[in-house]
XYZ file of C-alpha atoms in Angstrom:
326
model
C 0.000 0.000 0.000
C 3.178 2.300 -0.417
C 4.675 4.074 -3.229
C 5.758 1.981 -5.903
C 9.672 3.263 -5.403
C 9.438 2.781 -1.493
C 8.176 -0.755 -2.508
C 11.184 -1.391 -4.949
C 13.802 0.033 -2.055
C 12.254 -2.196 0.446
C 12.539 -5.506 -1.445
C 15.892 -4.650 -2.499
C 16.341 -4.387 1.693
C 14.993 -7.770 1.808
C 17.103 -9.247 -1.242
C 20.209 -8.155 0.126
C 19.284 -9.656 3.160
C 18.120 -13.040 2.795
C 21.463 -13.316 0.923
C 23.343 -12.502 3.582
C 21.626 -14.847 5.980
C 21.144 -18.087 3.435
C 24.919 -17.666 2.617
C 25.477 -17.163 6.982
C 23.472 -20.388 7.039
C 25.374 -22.623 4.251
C 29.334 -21.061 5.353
C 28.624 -21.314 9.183
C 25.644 -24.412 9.880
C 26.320 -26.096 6.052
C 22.463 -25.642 5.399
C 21.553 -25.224 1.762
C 18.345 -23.662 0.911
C 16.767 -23.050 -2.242
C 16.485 -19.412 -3.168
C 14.047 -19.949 -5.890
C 10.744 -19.252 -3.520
C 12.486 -16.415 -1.243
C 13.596 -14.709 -5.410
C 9.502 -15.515 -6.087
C 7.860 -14.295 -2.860
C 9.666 -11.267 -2.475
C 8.795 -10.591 -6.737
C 5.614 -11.390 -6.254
C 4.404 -9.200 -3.426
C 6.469 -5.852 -5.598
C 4.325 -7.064 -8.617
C 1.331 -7.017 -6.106
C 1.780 -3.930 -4.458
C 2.563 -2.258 -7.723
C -0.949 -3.321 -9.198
C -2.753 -2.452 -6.324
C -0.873 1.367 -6.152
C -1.915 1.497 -10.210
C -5.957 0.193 -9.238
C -5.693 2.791 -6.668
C -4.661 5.833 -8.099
C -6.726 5.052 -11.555
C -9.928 5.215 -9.070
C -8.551 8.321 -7.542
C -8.167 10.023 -10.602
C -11.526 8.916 -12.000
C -13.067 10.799 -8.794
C -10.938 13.411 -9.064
C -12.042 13.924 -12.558
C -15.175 13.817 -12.346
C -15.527 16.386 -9.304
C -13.326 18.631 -11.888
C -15.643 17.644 -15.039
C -18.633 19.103 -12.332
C -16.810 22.082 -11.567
C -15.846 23.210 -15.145
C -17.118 20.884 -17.652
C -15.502 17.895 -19.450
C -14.779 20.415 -22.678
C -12.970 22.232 -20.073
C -11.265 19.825 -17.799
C -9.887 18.149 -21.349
C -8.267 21.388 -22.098
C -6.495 22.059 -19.082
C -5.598 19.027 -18.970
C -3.892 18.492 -22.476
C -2.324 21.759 -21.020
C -1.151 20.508 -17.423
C 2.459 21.303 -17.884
C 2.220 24.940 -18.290
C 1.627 25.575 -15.153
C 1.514 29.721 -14.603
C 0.476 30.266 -18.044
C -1.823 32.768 -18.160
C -2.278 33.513 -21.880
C -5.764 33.683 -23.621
C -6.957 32.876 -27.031
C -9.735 35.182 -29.105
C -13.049 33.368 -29.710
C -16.595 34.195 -30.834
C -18.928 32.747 -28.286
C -22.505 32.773 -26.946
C -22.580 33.848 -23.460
C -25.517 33.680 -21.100
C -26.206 35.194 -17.623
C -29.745 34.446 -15.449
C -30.742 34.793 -12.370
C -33.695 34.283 -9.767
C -35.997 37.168 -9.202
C -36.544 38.830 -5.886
C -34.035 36.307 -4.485
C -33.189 38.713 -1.170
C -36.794 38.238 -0.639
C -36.644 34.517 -0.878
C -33.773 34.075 1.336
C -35.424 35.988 4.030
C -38.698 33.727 3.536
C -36.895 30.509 3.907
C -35.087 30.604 7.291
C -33.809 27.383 7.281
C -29.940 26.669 5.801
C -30.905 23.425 4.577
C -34.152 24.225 3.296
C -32.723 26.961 1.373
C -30.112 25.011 0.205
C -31.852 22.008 -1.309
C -34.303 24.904 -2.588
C -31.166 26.512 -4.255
C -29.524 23.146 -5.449
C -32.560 21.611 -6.951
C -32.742 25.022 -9.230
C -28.864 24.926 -9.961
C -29.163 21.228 -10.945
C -31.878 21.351 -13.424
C -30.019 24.480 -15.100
C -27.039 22.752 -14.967
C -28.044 19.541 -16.719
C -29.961 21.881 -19.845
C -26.836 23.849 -20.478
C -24.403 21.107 -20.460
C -26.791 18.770 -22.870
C -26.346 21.360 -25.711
C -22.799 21.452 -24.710
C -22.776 24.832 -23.168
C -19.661 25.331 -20.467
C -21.033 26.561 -16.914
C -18.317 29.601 -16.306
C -19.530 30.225 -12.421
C -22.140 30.726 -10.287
C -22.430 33.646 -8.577
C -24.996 33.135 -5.139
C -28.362 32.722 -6.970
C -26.939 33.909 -10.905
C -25.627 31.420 -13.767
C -23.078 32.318 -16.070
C -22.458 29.599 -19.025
C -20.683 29.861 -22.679
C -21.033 27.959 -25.718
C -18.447 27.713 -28.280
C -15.287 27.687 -26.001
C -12.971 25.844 -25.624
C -14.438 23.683 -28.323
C -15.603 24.537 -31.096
C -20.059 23.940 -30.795
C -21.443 23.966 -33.690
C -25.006 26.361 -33.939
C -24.157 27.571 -30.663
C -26.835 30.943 -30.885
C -29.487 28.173 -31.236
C -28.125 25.483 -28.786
C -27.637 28.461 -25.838
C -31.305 29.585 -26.867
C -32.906 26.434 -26.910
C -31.056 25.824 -23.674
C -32.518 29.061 -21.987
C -35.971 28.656 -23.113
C -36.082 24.762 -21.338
C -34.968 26.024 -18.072
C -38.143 28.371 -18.196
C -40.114 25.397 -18.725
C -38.421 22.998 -16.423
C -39.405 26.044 -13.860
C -42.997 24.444 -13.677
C -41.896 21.082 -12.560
C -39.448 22.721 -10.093
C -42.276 24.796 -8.710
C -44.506 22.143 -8.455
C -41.842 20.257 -6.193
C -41.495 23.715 -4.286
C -45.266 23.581 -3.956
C -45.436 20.442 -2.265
C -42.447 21.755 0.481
C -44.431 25.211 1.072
C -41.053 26.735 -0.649
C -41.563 29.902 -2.806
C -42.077 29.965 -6.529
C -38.689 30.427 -8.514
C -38.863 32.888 -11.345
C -35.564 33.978 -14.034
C -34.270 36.370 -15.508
C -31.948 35.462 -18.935
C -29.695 37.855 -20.985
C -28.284 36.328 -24.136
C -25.535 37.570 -26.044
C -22.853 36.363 -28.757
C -19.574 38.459 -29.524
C -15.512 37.946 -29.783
C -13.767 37.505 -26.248
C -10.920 36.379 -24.669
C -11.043 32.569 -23.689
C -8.242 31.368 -20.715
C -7.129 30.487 -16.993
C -7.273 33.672 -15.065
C -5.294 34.242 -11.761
C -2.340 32.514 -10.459
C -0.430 30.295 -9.992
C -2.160 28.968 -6.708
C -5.572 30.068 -7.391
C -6.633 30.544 -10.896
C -10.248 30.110 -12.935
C -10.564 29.044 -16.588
C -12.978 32.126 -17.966
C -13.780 34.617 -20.606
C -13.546 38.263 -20.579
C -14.439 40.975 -23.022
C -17.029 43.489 -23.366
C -19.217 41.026 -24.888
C -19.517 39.673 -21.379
C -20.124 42.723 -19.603
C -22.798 43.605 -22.335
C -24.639 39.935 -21.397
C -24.581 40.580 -17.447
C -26.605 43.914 -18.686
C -29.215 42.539 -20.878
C -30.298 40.299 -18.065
C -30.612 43.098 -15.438
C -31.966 44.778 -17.813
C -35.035 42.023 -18.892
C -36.479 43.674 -15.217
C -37.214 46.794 -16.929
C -39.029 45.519 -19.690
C -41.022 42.993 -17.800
C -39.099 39.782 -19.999
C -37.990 36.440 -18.774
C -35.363 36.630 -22.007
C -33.705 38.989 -23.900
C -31.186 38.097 -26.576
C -29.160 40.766 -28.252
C -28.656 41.656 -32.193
C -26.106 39.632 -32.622
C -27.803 36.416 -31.239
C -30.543 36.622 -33.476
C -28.573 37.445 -36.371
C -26.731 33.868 -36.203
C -30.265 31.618 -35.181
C -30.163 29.259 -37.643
C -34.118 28.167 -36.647
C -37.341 29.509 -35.953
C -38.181 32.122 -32.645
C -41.032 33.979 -31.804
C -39.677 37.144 -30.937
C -39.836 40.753 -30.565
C -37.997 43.701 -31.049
C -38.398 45.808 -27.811
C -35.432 48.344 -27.784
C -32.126 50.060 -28.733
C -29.675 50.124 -26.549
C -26.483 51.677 -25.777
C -24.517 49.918 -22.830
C -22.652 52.911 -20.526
C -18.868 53.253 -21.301
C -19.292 52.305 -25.196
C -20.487 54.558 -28.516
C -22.002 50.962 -29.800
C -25.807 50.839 -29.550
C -27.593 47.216 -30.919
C -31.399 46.264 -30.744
C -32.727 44.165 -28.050
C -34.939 41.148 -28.375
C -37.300 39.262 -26.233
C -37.682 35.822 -26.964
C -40.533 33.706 -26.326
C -41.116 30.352 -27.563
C -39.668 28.710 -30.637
C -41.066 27.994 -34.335
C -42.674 30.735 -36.462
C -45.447 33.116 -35.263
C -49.496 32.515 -37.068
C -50.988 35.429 -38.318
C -52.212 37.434 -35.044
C -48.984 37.160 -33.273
C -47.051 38.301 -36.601
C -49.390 41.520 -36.764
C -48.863 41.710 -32.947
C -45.060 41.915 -33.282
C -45.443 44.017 -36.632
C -47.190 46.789 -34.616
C -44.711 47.149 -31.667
C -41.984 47.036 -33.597
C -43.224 49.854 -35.788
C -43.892 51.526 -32.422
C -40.820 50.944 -31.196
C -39.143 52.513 -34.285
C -41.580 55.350 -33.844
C -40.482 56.118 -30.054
C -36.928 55.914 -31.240
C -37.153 58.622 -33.848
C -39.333 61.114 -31.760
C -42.700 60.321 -32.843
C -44.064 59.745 -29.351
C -47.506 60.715 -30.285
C -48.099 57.891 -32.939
C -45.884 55.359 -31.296
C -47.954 55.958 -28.331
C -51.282 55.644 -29.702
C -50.400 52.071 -31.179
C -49.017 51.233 -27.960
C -52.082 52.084 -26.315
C -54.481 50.251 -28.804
C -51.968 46.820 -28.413
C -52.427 47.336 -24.426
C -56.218 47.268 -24.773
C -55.768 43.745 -26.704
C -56.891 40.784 -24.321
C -54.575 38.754 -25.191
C -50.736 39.964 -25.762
C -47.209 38.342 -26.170
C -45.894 40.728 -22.508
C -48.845 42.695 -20.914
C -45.996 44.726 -19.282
């Protein structure tokens, strides 16, 4: 149960020394004894001991990656690992990805609701886990959470082919898996859990970030900081999920969606339209004239023309039925 090399010295001890005394016994007493099974016992428990140190640190590092494949994916873990002898190095590589930030609503609320650490903490894990699983079946990478808040990529550090769609269709199941969750939160007297999501795709930097004793494998960029603000934003507008321009310009399949604004994120000249997303596959008739009309209104409010964008907004408020009432 040693070290392979502590092993190796400590038969060599015991070789050296069974010579000594068998060759004691022949000069001094005139015994002979074979040396064949003393040679075989002593190679057979090294051989033994060697296995069982190989069977044992195999099923350590099958834990070990695992619990790192759960912390930052398998894409991930492969990389750093195919990298494990640069330790220190810090450098980054450019990629275009789709990055995603959500997060609970009223959560401060919640906390203060559920008084109990381990009630609030299987109420917590139970969301994590379901948002978890979605993201990482359309091979998104979970970058970190952050208390109640998800951040996830896709396209990095392996290439992910459609990955606009694959984060969308990712983001609009964890709305839906909300109802089964709630349900289960239902039956423990446990508050409702409602999200926030801010979609976004642009060029950042993809790499380990710290030091040498403490480091996280992340991207930065503007197109990052422009994600975190389209889902504190989505409050505002009264959405569950807003994608940016750029998102919808690479969806490769059908959305229902809406424009709802311009925007132009603080500390940058670059303004893009907003989106809100709300199911997939095309739109029939009504909900196409729907989305027709608020755009044009939108468009309208943007240029100065309060007075007519206002009296279309007015008339699609008085609808009964409407894609967001707010």
């Amino acid at each position: 149960f040693n070290s392979p090399l502590f092993n190796v010295a400590i038969s060599l001890m015991v070789t050296i020394t069974s010579y000594f005394l068998l060759q004691n016994l022949f000069l001094e007493n005139g015994y002979l004894i074979d040396t064949t099974y003393v040679i075989e016992t002593i190679l057979l428990a090294l051989i033994s001991s060697v296995i069982v140190h190989f069977m044992k640190n195999s099923s350590d590092m099958i834990n070990i990656k695992g619990k790192f494949a759960s912390k930052v994916s398998q894409a991930v873990m492969d990389d750093l690992l195919e990298n494990k002898d640069r330790k220190g190095d810090l450098t980054s590589k450019r990629k275009t990805v789709t990055i995603f930030f959500s997060d609970i609503k009223g959560f401060t609320k919640i906390t203060e609701k559920i008084d109990d650490p381990n009630k609030l903490t299987r109420y917590i894990n139970r969301y994590m886990d379901s948002m978890t699983k979605s993201i990482m079946k359309t091979e998104g990478t979970v970058d970190k959470f952050m208390g109640d808040a998800i951040m996830a990529y896709w396209n990095a550090p392996y290439d992910v082919e459609d990955h606009a769609d694959k984060a969308l269709t990712s983001a609009l199941e964890q709305i839906a898996l909300l109802n089964q969750i709630n349900e289960e939160n239902f039956n423990e007297g446990l508050p409702n859990i409602g999200i926030r999501i801010g979609i976004n795709l642009g060029e950042v930097f993809v790499g380990e970030v710290g030091g040498e004793l403490r480091s996280d494998y992340t991207i930065m960029g503007k197109a990052v900081n422009n994600t975190s603000v389209l889902e504190q934003i989505s409050k505002f507008y009264g959405s569950d999920l807003i994608i940016s321009q750029s998102v919808k310009d690479n969806l490769k399949e059908d959305y229902i969606m809406m424009l709802v604004d311009i925007i132009n994120v603080d500390g940058t000249s670059e303004s893009f339209n907003i989106y809100q997303v709300f199911s997939k596959g095309k739109p029939d008739e009504f909900i196409a004239e729907e989305i027709e009309k608020f755009e044009k209104a939108v468009m309208l409010y943007r240029n100065a023309q309060f007075d007519d964008a206002i009296l279309i907004f007015r008339n699609l408020y008085l609808q009964e039925e409407l894609l967001n009432k707010k």
